[in-house]
Coordinates of C-alpha atoms and ligand atoms in Angstrom, one line a residue:
G30 CA 166.8 -10.3 29.3
M31 CA 168.3 -13.5 30.8
V32 CA 171.8 -14.3 31.7
A33 CA 173.4 -17.8 31.6
M34 CA 177.0 -19.0 31.9
K35 CA 179.5 -19.8 29.2
G36 CA 179.9 -23.6 29.2
S37 CA 176.3 -24.1 30.5
Y38 CA 174.1 -27.0 29.7
H39 CA 170.4 -26.8 30.7
G40 CA 168.8 -29.3 28.3
K41 CA 167.4 -29.6 24.8
S42 CA 163.8 -28.3 25.1
M43 CA 163.5 -24.9 23.5
G44 CA 163.7 -22.6 26.6
A45 CA 166.5 -24.7 28.2
L46 CA 168.4 -24.9 24.9
S47 CA 168.3 -21.1 24.6
L48 CA 170.2 -21.0 27.9
T49 CA 172.7 -23.7 26.8
F50 CA 176.0 -22.3 25.6
N51 CA 177.4 -24.9 23.2
P52 CA 176.7 -24.0 19.5
K53 CA 176.8 -27.7 18.6
Y54 CA 173.5 -28.2 20.4
R55 CA 171.9 -24.8 19.4
E56 CA 172.6 -24.6 15.7
S57 CA 169.9 -26.8 14.3
F58 CA 167.1 -25.3 16.3
Q59 CA 167.5 -21.6 15.7
P60 CA 165.8 -19.2 16.1
L61 CA 165.8 -19.7 19.9
V62 CA 164.5 -17.5 22.7
E63 CA 166.0 -14.0 22.3
K64 CA 167.8 -11.7 24.9
V65 CA 170.0 -14.4 26.4
S66 CA 173.5 -13.3 27.3
F67 CA 176.4 -15.6 28.4
S68 CA 178.9 -14.6 31.1
S69 CA 182.1 -16.5 32.0
Y70 CA 181.6 -19.1 34.8
G71 CA 183.3 -18.0 38.0
N72 CA 183.9 -14.4 36.9
I73 CA 181.8 -12.0 39.1
D74 CA 183.1 -8.8 37.5
E75 CA 182.0 -10.0 34.0
L76 CA 178.6 -11.0 35.4
R77 CA 178.2 -7.5 37.0
A78 CA 179.0 -6.0 33.6
T79 CA 176.5 -8.3 31.8
V80 CA 173.4 -7.7 33.9
D81 CA 171.3 -4.6 33.5
K82 CA 168.0 -3.1 34.7
D83 CA 166.0 -5.4 32.4
T84 CA 167.7 -8.7 33.5
A85 CA 165.0 -11.0 34.8
F86 CA 167.2 -13.9 36.0
V87 CA 170.6 -15.4 36.2
I88 CA 170.8 -19.1 35.8
L89 CA 173.8 -21.4 36.5
E90 CA 174.9 -24.9 37.5
P91 CA 176.4 -24.8 41.0
I92 CA 179.0 -27.2 39.6
Q93 CA 179.1 -27.3 35.8
G94 CA 178.6 -30.9 34.5
E95 CA 178.4 -31.3 30.8
S96 CA 181.2 -28.8 30.1
G97 CA 183.7 -31.0 32.1
I98 CA 183.0 -30.7 35.9
H99 CA 183.9 -27.2 36.7
V100 CA 183.7 -26.2 40.4
P101 CA 183.2 -22.5 40.9
P102 CA 185.8 -20.6 42.9
D103 CA 184.9 -20.2 46.6
G104 CA 182.8 -17.1 47.1
F105 CA 181.4 -17.0 43.5
L106 CA 177.9 -18.3 44.3
Q107 CA 177.6 -16.0 47.3
D108 CA 178.7 -13.0 45.2
V109 CA 176.2 -13.9 42.5
R110 CA 173.4 -14.1 45.2
K111 CA 174.4 -10.7 46.5
L112 CA 174.5 -9.2 42.9
C113 CA 171.1 -10.6 42.2
D114 CA 169.6 -9.3 45.5
E115 CA 171.1 -5.8 44.9
N116 CA 169.6 -5.6 41.4
K117 CA 166.3 -7.4 42.1
I118 CA 167.2 -10.3 39.8
L119 CA 166.0 -13.8 40.3
L120 CA 168.7 -16.5 40.8
I121 CA 168.0 -19.9 39.3
F122 CA 170.2 -22.9 40.1
D123 CA 170.1 -25.9 37.8
E124 CA 170.9 -28.8 40.2
I125 CA 169.7 -31.4 37.7
Q126 CA 173.1 -33.1 37.5
S127 CA 174.7 -31.8 40.7
G128 CA 171.8 -32.2 43.1
L129 CA 170.3 -35.0 45.2
G130 CA 173.3 -36.1 47.2
R131 CA 175.7 -36.4 44.2
T132 CA 178.4 -34.1 45.6
G133 CA 178.2 -35.4 49.2
S134 CA 175.6 -32.8 50.2
M135 CA 171.9 -32.7 49.3
W136 CA 172.5 -29.8 46.9
A137 CA 175.9 -28.8 45.4
S138 CA 175.0 -25.2 46.3
N139 CA 175.0 -26.3 50.0
H140 CA 178.8 -26.3 49.8
W141 CA 178.7 -22.5 49.5
E142 CA 175.6 -22.0 51.6
T143 CA 173.7 -20.2 48.9
V144 CA 170.0 -20.5 48.3
P145 CA 168.4 -19.7 44.9
D146 CA 164.9 -18.3 44.2
I147 CA 164.1 -21.1 41.7
M148 CA 165.8 -24.5 41.5
C149 CA 165.6 -27.1 38.7
V150 CA 165.8 -30.8 39.8
A151 CA 165.6 -34.0 37.7
K152 CA 167.8 -37.0 36.8
G153 CA 168.4 -38.5 40.3
I154 CA 165.0 -37.3 41.7
A155 CA 163.1 -40.5 40.9
G156 CA 166.0 -43.0 40.9
G157 CA 166.0 -43.4 37.1
V158 CA 162.3 -43.1 36.4
P159 CA 161.5 -39.9 34.4
M160 CA 160.7 -36.9 36.5
G161 CA 161.5 -33.2 36.6
V162 CA 160.7 -30.7 39.3
T163 CA 160.9 -27.0 39.5
L164 CA 161.1 -25.6 43.0
V165 CA 160.1 -22.0 43.5
R166 CA 159.5 -19.6 46.4
P167 CA 155.8 -19.3 47.2
D168 CA 155.6 -15.7 46.1
I169 CA 157.0 -16.6 42.7
L170 CA 154.6 -19.5 42.3
S171 CA 151.6 -17.2 43.0
V172 CA 152.1 -15.5 39.6
M173 CA 150.8 -18.7 37.9
K174 CA 147.2 -19.8 38.0
K175 CA 146.1 -23.3 38.6
G176 CA 146.1 -25.3 35.3
E177 CA 148.2 -22.8 33.4
H178 CA 151.2 -25.1 33.5
S179 CA 150.6 -28.8 33.2
S180 CA 151.5 -31.7 31.0
T181 CA 150.3 -35.2 30.1
F182 CA 152.8 -37.0 32.3
G183 CA 153.2 -34.3 34.9
G184 CA 152.7 -35.6 38.4
N185 CA 152.3 -39.2 37.3
P186 CA 151.8 -41.6 40.2
L187 CA 154.8 -44.0 39.4
S188 CA 157.3 -41.2 39.2
C189 CA 155.9 -39.6 42.3
A190 CA 156.2 -42.9 44.2
T191 CA 159.8 -43.5 43.1
G192 CA 160.6 -39.9 43.8
T193 CA 159.4 -40.3 47.4
A194 CA 161.3 -43.5 47.8
T195 CA 164.5 -41.9 46.4
I196 CA 164.3 -39.0 48.9
Q197 CA 163.8 -41.5 51.7
A198 CA 166.8 -43.5 50.5
L199 CA 168.9 -40.3 50.4
T200 CA 167.8 -38.9 53.8
Q201 CA 167.3 -42.1 55.8
D202 CA 169.6 -44.8 54.2
G203 CA 172.8 -42.8 54.3
L204 CA 173.3 -42.4 50.6
I205 CA 174.5 -38.8 50.8
E206 CA 177.1 -39.9 53.4
N207 CA 178.1 -42.7 51.1
A208 CA 178.5 -40.3 48.2
K209 CA 180.8 -38.2 50.4
N210 CA 182.9 -41.1 51.7
M211 CA 183.2 -43.0 48.4
G212 CA 183.8 -39.7 46.6
Q213 CA 186.8 -39.1 48.9
K214 CA 188.1 -42.6 48.1
L215 CA 187.6 -42.3 44.4
R216 CA 189.2 -38.8 44.4
Q217 CA 192.2 -40.0 46.4
G218 CA 192.7 -42.9 44.0
L219 CA 192.4 -40.7 41.0
E220 CA 195.0 -38.2 42.5
E221 CA 197.3 -41.2 42.9
L222 CA 196.8 -42.2 39.3
K223 CA 197.6 -38.6 38.4
S224 CA 201.0 -38.7 40.0
K225 CA 201.7 -42.0 38.2
H226 CA 200.3 -41.1 34.8
K227 CA 201.6 -38.0 33.2
I228 CA 198.7 -37.9 30.7
I229 CA 196.4 -36.8 33.5
R230 CA 196.3 -33.0 33.6
E231 CA 193.8 -32.4 36.4
V232 CA 191.4 -34.2 38.7
R233 CA 188.5 -32.0 40.0
G234 CA 185.0 -32.1 41.4
K235 CA 183.1 -32.8 44.7
G236 CA 181.7 -36.1 46.1
L237 CA 180.8 -38.5 43.3
M238 CA 180.9 -35.8 40.6
I239 CA 184.5 -35.9 39.4
G240 CA 186.2 -34.9 36.1
V241 CA 189.6 -36.2 35.0
E242 CA 191.1 -34.0 32.4
L243 CA 193.7 -35.8 30.1
K244 CA 196.2 -34.2 27.8
F245 CA 194.9 -36.4 25.0
E246 CA 191.6 -37.6 23.6
V247 CA 189.7 -40.1 25.8
K248 CA 188.0 -42.0 23.0
D249 CA 190.2 -45.0 23.0
I250 CA 190.1 -45.2 26.8
L251 CA 186.3 -45.2 26.7
M252 CA 186.3 -48.0 24.1
E253 CA 188.9 -50.1 25.9
G254 CA 187.0 -49.5 29.2
I255 CA 183.9 -51.2 27.7
K256 CA 185.9 -54.2 26.8
N257 CA 187.2 -54.4 30.3
G258 CA 183.9 -54.0 32.1
L259 CA 184.2 -50.3 33.0
L260 CA 181.6 -47.9 31.5
L261 CA 183.0 -44.4 31.5
L262 CA 181.4 -41.1 30.4
Y263 CA 183.2 -38.3 28.5
S264 CA 183.0 -34.5 28.5
G265 CA 184.3 -33.0 25.4
R266 CA 187.3 -34.7 23.8
N267 CA 189.7 -35.0 26.6
I268 CA 187.8 -35.2 29.9
L269 CA 186.5 -38.4 31.7
R270 CA 183.4 -37.8 33.8
F271 CA 182.7 -39.9 36.9
L272 CA 179.1 -39.9 38.0
P273 CA 178.7 -43.4 39.5
P274 CA 175.5 -44.5 41.3
L275 CA 175.4 -43.2 44.9
V276 CA 175.2 -46.8 46.2
I277 CA 178.7 -47.6 44.9
S278 CA 180.8 -49.7 47.2
E279 CA 184.5 -49.4 48.1
E280 CA 185.1 -52.7 46.3
D281 CA 183.7 -51.2 43.0
I282 CA 185.8 -48.1 43.5
T283 CA 189.0 -50.3 43.9
K284 CA 188.0 -52.2 40.8
T285 CA 187.4 -49.0 38.8
L286 CA 190.8 -47.6 39.8
K287 CA 192.5 -50.8 38.9
I288 CA 191.0 -51.0 35.4
L289 CA 191.6 -47.3 34.8
D290 CA 195.3 -47.7 35.9
M291 CA 195.6 -50.5 33.2
L292 CA 193.8 -48.4 30.5
L293 CA 196.1 -45.4 31.2
T294 CA 199.2 -47.6 31.2
N295 CA 198.2 -49.0 27.8
E296 CA 197.3 -45.5 26.4
E297 CA 200.7 -44.2 27.4
A298 CA 202.4 -47.1 25.7
R299 CA 200.7 -46.3 22.3
Ligands
PLP14 C1 172.7 -29.4 34.4 C2 171.7 -30.1 33.5 N1 170.5 -29.5 33.3 C3 169.6 -30.1 32.5 C4 169.8 -31.3 31.9 C5 168.7 -32.0 31.1 O1 169.0 -32.1 29.8 P1 168.2 -32.9 28.8 O2 167.1 -32.0 28.2 O3 169.2 -33.3 27.8 O4 167.6 -34.1 29.5 C6 171.1 -31.9 32.1 C7 171.4 -33.2 31.4 O5 172.5 -33.6 31.3 C8 172.1 -31.3 32.9 O6 173.3 -31.8 33.1

Protein backbone atom coordinates (compact mmCIF):
# COMPACT_ATOMS: atom_id res chain seq x y z
CA GLY A 1 0.00 0.00 0.00
CA MET A 2 0.85 3.69 -0.01
CA VAL A 3 0.72 6.27 2.75
CA ALA A 4 0.03 9.98 2.26
CA MET A 5 -0.83 12.72 4.73
CA LYS A 6 -4.16 14.18 5.78
CA GLY A 7 -4.42 17.64 4.20
CA SER A 8 -2.16 16.58 1.31
CA TYR A 9 -2.36 17.97 -2.21
CA HIS A 10 -0.39 16.20 -4.92
CA GLY A 11 -2.30 17.14 -8.07
CA LYS A 12 -5.24 16.12 -10.19
CA SER A 13 -3.93 13.41 -12.50
CA MET A 14 -5.20 10.00 -11.34
CA GLY A 15 -2.19 8.72 -9.37
CA ALA A 16 -1.58 12.09 -7.74
CA LEU A 17 -5.29 12.55 -7.03
CA SER A 18 -5.36 9.18 -5.27
CA LEU A 19 -2.77 10.56 -2.84
CA THR A 20 -4.64 13.87 -2.40
CA PHE A 21 -6.72 14.05 0.78
CA ASN A 22 -9.54 16.52 0.15
CA PRO A 23 -12.78 14.71 -0.87
CA LYS A 24 -13.82 17.83 -2.82
CA TYR A 25 -11.19 16.97 -5.45
CA ARG A 26 -11.55 13.18 -5.28
CA GLU A 27 -15.29 12.59 -5.43
CA SER A 28 -15.97 13.04 -9.16
CA PHE A 29 -13.11 10.78 -10.21
CA GLN A 30 -13.70 7.66 -8.17
CA PRO A 31 -12.69 4.85 -8.25
CA LEU A 32 -9.11 5.98 -7.65
CA VAL A 33 -5.97 3.94 -7.03
CA GLU A 34 -6.59 1.59 -4.09
CA LYS A 35 -4.58 0.89 -0.93
CA VAL A 36 -3.85 4.50 -0.02
CA SER A 37 -3.96 5.38 3.69
CA PHE A 38 -3.78 8.88 5.16
CA SER A 39 -1.95 9.76 8.37
CA SER A 40 -2.05 13.05 10.32
CA TYR A 41 0.65 15.50 9.21
CA GLY A 42 3.28 15.96 11.89
CA ASN A 43 2.25 12.92 13.95
CA ILE A 44 5.00 10.29 13.84
CA ASP A 45 3.19 7.88 16.21
CA GLU A 46 0.14 7.75 13.93
CA LEU A 47 2.40 7.21 10.92
CA ARG A 48 4.21 4.38 12.69
CA ALA A 49 0.83 2.73 13.32
CA THR A 50 -0.29 3.28 9.71
CA VAL A 51 2.65 1.70 7.84
CA ASP A 52 2.94 -2.07 7.60
CA LYS A 53 5.16 -4.64 5.89
CA ASP A 54 3.43 -4.03 2.55
CA THR A 55 3.88 -0.24 2.55
CA ALA A 56 5.77 0.76 -0.61
CA PHE A 57 6.18 4.45 0.10
CA VAL A 58 5.32 7.40 2.26
CA ILE A 59 4.69 10.67 0.39
CA LEU A 60 4.45 14.13 1.93
CA GLU A 61 4.93 17.84 1.28
CA PRO A 62 7.85 19.13 3.42
CA ILE A 63 5.62 22.17 4.02
CA GLN A 64 1.95 21.60 3.16
CA GLY A 65 0.78 24.24 0.69
CA GLU A 66 -2.78 23.82 -0.52
CA SER A 67 -4.16 22.94 2.91
CA GLY A 68 -3.03 26.29 4.32
CA ILE A 69 0.79 26.43 4.74
CA HIS A 70 1.46 23.93 7.48
CA VAL A 71 5.07 23.70 8.65
CA PRO A 72 5.90 20.31 10.21
CA PRO A 73 7.09 20.24 13.83
CA ASP A 74 10.91 20.16 14.06
CA GLY A 75 12.15 16.59 13.95
CA PHE A 76 9.14 15.20 12.05
CA LEU A 77 10.85 14.83 8.66
CA GLN A 78 13.91 13.25 10.29
CA ASP A 79 11.66 10.82 12.20
CA VAL A 80 9.80 9.89 9.00
CA ARG A 81 13.14 9.25 7.26
CA LYS A 82 14.21 6.98 10.11
CA LEU A 83 10.89 5.12 10.14
CA CYS A 84 11.12 4.54 6.37
CA ASP A 85 14.72 3.32 6.60
CA GLU A 86 13.90 0.91 9.41
CA ASN A 87 11.00 -0.57 7.43
CA LYS A 88 12.54 -0.44 3.92
CA ILE A 89 9.89 2.03 2.76
CA LEU A 90 10.64 4.62 0.08
CA LEU A 91 10.24 8.25 1.10
CA ILE A 92 8.84 10.66 -1.49
CA PHE A 93 8.87 14.43 -1.04
CA ASP A 94 6.55 16.55 -3.13
CA GLU A 95 8.49 19.83 -3.40
CA ILE A 96 6.29 21.09 -6.24
CA GLN A 97 5.07 24.11 -4.27
CA SER A 98 7.75 24.36 -1.56
CA GLY A 99 10.89 23.77 -3.63
CA LEU A 100 13.19 25.80 -5.88
CA GLY A 101 14.14 28.51 -3.39
CA ARG A 102 10.62 29.43 -2.30
CA THR A 103 11.29 28.91 1.43
CA GLY A 104 14.72 30.57 1.42
CA SER A 105 16.52 27.26 0.79
CA MET A 106 16.74 25.33 -2.47
CA TRP A 107 14.36 22.71 -1.00
CA ALA A 108 12.04 23.10 1.98
CA SER A 109 13.35 19.75 3.22
CA ASN A 110 16.83 21.37 3.56
CA HIS A 111 15.52 23.17 6.67
CA TRP A 112 15.40 19.78 8.39
CA GLU A 113 18.36 18.25 6.54
CA THR A 114 16.33 15.32 5.25
CA VAL A 115 16.87 13.69 1.86
CA PRO A 116 14.09 11.65 0.21
CA ASP A 117 14.47 8.70 -2.19
CA ILE A 118 12.21 10.29 -4.79
CA MET A 119 11.38 13.98 -5.20
CA CYS A 120 8.68 15.63 -7.32
CA VAL A 121 9.45 19.08 -8.71
CA ALA A 122 7.39 21.37 -10.97
CA LYS A 123 5.80 24.86 -10.85
CA GLY A 124 8.89 27.08 -10.36
CA ILE A 125 11.26 24.73 -12.20
CA ALA A 126 10.90 26.41 -15.60
CA GLY A 127 9.96 29.91 -14.45
CA GLY A 128 6.32 29.61 -15.53
CA VAL A 129 6.74 27.46 -18.63
CA PRO A 130 5.11 24.02 -18.10
CA MET A 131 7.52 21.40 -16.80
CA GLY A 132 7.54 18.62 -14.24
CA VAL A 133 10.49 16.59 -13.02
CA THR A 134 10.75 13.44 -10.92
CA LEU A 135 14.15 13.02 -9.29
CA VAL A 136 15.05 9.49 -8.19
CA ARG A 137 18.05 7.62 -6.84
CA PRO A 138 19.91 5.76 -9.64
CA ASP A 139 19.05 2.32 -8.23
CA ILE A 140 15.35 3.20 -8.31
CA LEU A 141 15.58 4.51 -11.87
CA SER A 142 17.19 1.26 -13.02
CA VAL A 143 13.89 -0.62 -12.55
CA MET A 144 12.48 1.20 -15.60
CA LYS A 145 13.57 0.46 -19.13
CA LYS A 146 14.26 3.19 -21.66
CA GLY A 147 11.08 4.29 -23.46
CA GLU A 148 8.79 2.73 -20.87
CA HIS A 149 7.86 6.12 -19.48
CA SER A 150 7.58 9.01 -21.94
CA SER A 151 5.10 11.62 -23.13
CA THR A 152 4.51 13.91 -26.10
CA PHE A 153 5.74 17.05 -24.39
CA GLY A 154 8.26 15.33 -22.10
CA GLY A 155 11.73 16.87 -22.39
CA ASN A 156 10.60 19.56 -24.81
CA PRO A 157 13.42 21.97 -25.71
CA LEU A 158 11.68 25.22 -24.65
CA SER A 159 10.88 23.93 -21.15
CA CYS A 160 14.37 22.49 -20.78
CA ALA A 161 15.97 25.81 -21.81
CA THR A 162 13.81 27.83 -19.39
CA GLY A 163 14.46 25.20 -16.69
CA THR A 164 18.21 25.64 -17.13
CA ALA A 165 17.85 29.43 -17.04
CA THR A 166 15.71 29.23 -13.89
CA ILE A 167 18.25 27.07 -12.05
CA GLN A 168 20.98 29.54 -13.07
CA ALA A 169 18.91 32.47 -11.79
CA LEU A 170 18.34 30.66 -8.50
CA THR A 171 21.92 29.60 -7.92
CA GLN A 172 23.87 32.46 -9.52
CA ASP A 173 21.63 35.55 -9.30
CA GLY A 174 20.86 35.32 -5.59
CA LEU A 175 17.14 34.59 -5.85
CA ILE A 176 17.16 32.10 -2.96
CA GLU A 177 18.88 34.69 -0.77
CA ASN A 178 16.28 37.23 -1.87
CA ALA A 179 13.47 34.83 -0.95
CA LYS A 180 15.02 34.45 2.50
CA ASN A 181 15.52 38.19 3.09
CA MET A 182 12.22 39.34 1.61
CA GLY A 183 10.47 36.47 3.39
CA GLN A 184 11.77 37.82 6.71
CA LYS A 185 10.54 41.33 5.88
CA LEU A 186 7.12 40.10 4.79
CA ARG A 187 6.84 37.86 7.83
CA GLN A 188 7.83 40.66 10.19
CA GLY A 189 5.29 43.02 8.59
CA LEU A 190 2.55 40.40 8.80
CA GLU A 191 3.34 39.76 12.49
CA GLU A 192 2.99 43.52 13.07
CA LEU A 193 -0.38 43.45 11.31
CA LYS A 194 -1.34 40.54 13.58
CA SER A 195 -0.72 42.59 16.71
CA LYS A 196 -2.77 45.42 15.22
CA HIS A 197 -5.67 43.41 13.76
CA LYS A 198 -7.46 40.99 16.04
CA ILE A 199 -8.99 39.12 13.09
CA ILE A 200 -5.60 37.55 12.33
CA ARG A 201 -5.32 34.25 14.20
CA GLU A 202 -1.88 33.10 13.06
CA VAL A 203 1.00 33.85 10.68
CA ARG A 204 3.10 30.82 9.66
CA GLY A 205 5.49 29.56 7.01
CA LYS A 206 9.08 29.89 5.81
CA GLY A 207 10.72 32.30 3.37
CA LEU A 208 8.23 33.40 0.73
CA MET A 209 5.72 30.66 1.56
CA ILE A 210 3.49 32.24 4.19
CA GLY A 211 -0.04 31.60 5.39
CA VAL A 212 -2.12 34.11 7.33
CA GLU A 213 -5.04 32.48 9.08
CA LEU A 214 -7.97 34.79 9.83
CA LYS A 215 -10.84 34.26 12.23
CA PHE A 216 -13.29 34.97 9.37
CA GLU A 217 -13.70 34.18 5.68
CA VAL A 218 -11.16 35.86 3.39
CA LYS A 219 -13.44 36.18 0.33
CA ASP A 220 -14.16 39.92 0.69
CA ILE A 221 -10.50 40.70 1.36
CA LEU A 222 -9.54 38.88 -1.87
CA MET A 223 -12.11 40.83 -3.89
CA GLU A 224 -11.22 44.18 -2.32
CA GLY A 225 -7.54 43.35 -2.87
CA ILE A 226 -8.12 43.03 -6.63
CA LYS A 227 -9.74 46.50 -6.69
CA ASN A 228 -6.73 47.91 -4.85
CA GLY A 229 -4.03 46.32 -6.98
CA LEU A 230 -3.18 43.39 -4.68
CA LEU A 231 -3.71 39.87 -6.01
CA LEU A 232 -3.99 37.42 -3.13
CA LEU A 233 -4.41 33.65 -3.01
CA TYR A 234 -6.59 31.75 -0.54
CA SER A 235 -6.43 28.40 1.14
CA GLY A 236 -9.75 27.11 2.36
CA ARG A 237 -12.20 29.74 3.57
CA ASN A 238 -10.14 31.62 6.11
CA ILE A 239 -6.47 31.50 5.11
CA LEU A 240 -4.56 33.97 2.92
CA ARG A 241 -1.63 32.36 1.10
CA PHE A 242 1.42 34.44 0.16
CA LEU A 243 3.58 32.88 -2.59
CA PRO A 244 5.01 35.97 -4.34
CA PRO A 245 7.58 35.73 -7.14
CA LEU A 246 11.11 35.23 -5.78
CA VAL A 247 12.23 38.47 -7.49
CA ILE A 248 9.94 40.56 -5.26
CA SER A 249 11.48 43.83 -4.00
CA GLU A 250 11.32 45.48 -0.60
CA GLU A 251 9.26 48.26 -2.16
CA ASP A 252 6.60 45.75 -3.29
CA ILE A 253 6.54 44.15 0.16
CA THR A 254 5.97 47.57 1.77
CA LYS A 255 3.16 48.28 -0.71
CA THR A 256 1.60 44.85 -0.08
CA LEU A 257 1.59 45.37 3.68
CA LYS A 258 0.11 48.84 3.32
CA ILE A 259 -2.78 47.65 1.14
CA LEU A 260 -3.37 44.65 3.40
CA ASP A 261 -3.45 46.90 6.47
CA MET A 262 -6.19 48.96 4.79
CA LEU A 263 -8.16 45.86 3.73
CA LEU A 264 -8.04 44.43 7.26
CA THR A 265 -9.08 47.77 8.76
CA ASN A 266 -12.09 47.90 6.40
CA GLU A 267 -12.96 44.26 7.11
CA GLU A 268 -12.93 44.87 10.87
CA ALA A 269 -15.22 47.88 10.43
CA ARG A 270 -17.90 45.81 8.65
C1 LIG B 1 2.36 20.15 -3.46
C2 LIG B 1 1.76 20.13 -4.84
N1 LIG B 1 1.92 19.05 -5.61
C3 LIG B 1 1.44 19.00 -6.86
C4 LIG B 1 0.76 20.07 -7.42
C5 LIG B 1 0.31 19.97 -8.85
O1 LIG B 1 -1.03 19.98 -8.95
P1 LIG B 1 -1.84 20.09 -10.33
O2 LIG B 1 -2.02 18.71 -10.85
O3 LIG B 1 -3.11 20.72 -9.85
O4 LIG B 1 -1.05 20.96 -11.24
C6 LIG B 1 0.55 21.21 -6.65
C7 LIG B 1 -0.22 22.35 -7.18
O5 LIG B 1 -0.72 23.18 -6.49
C8 LIG B 1 1.07 21.25 -5.33
O6 LIG B 1 0.91 22.33 -4.55
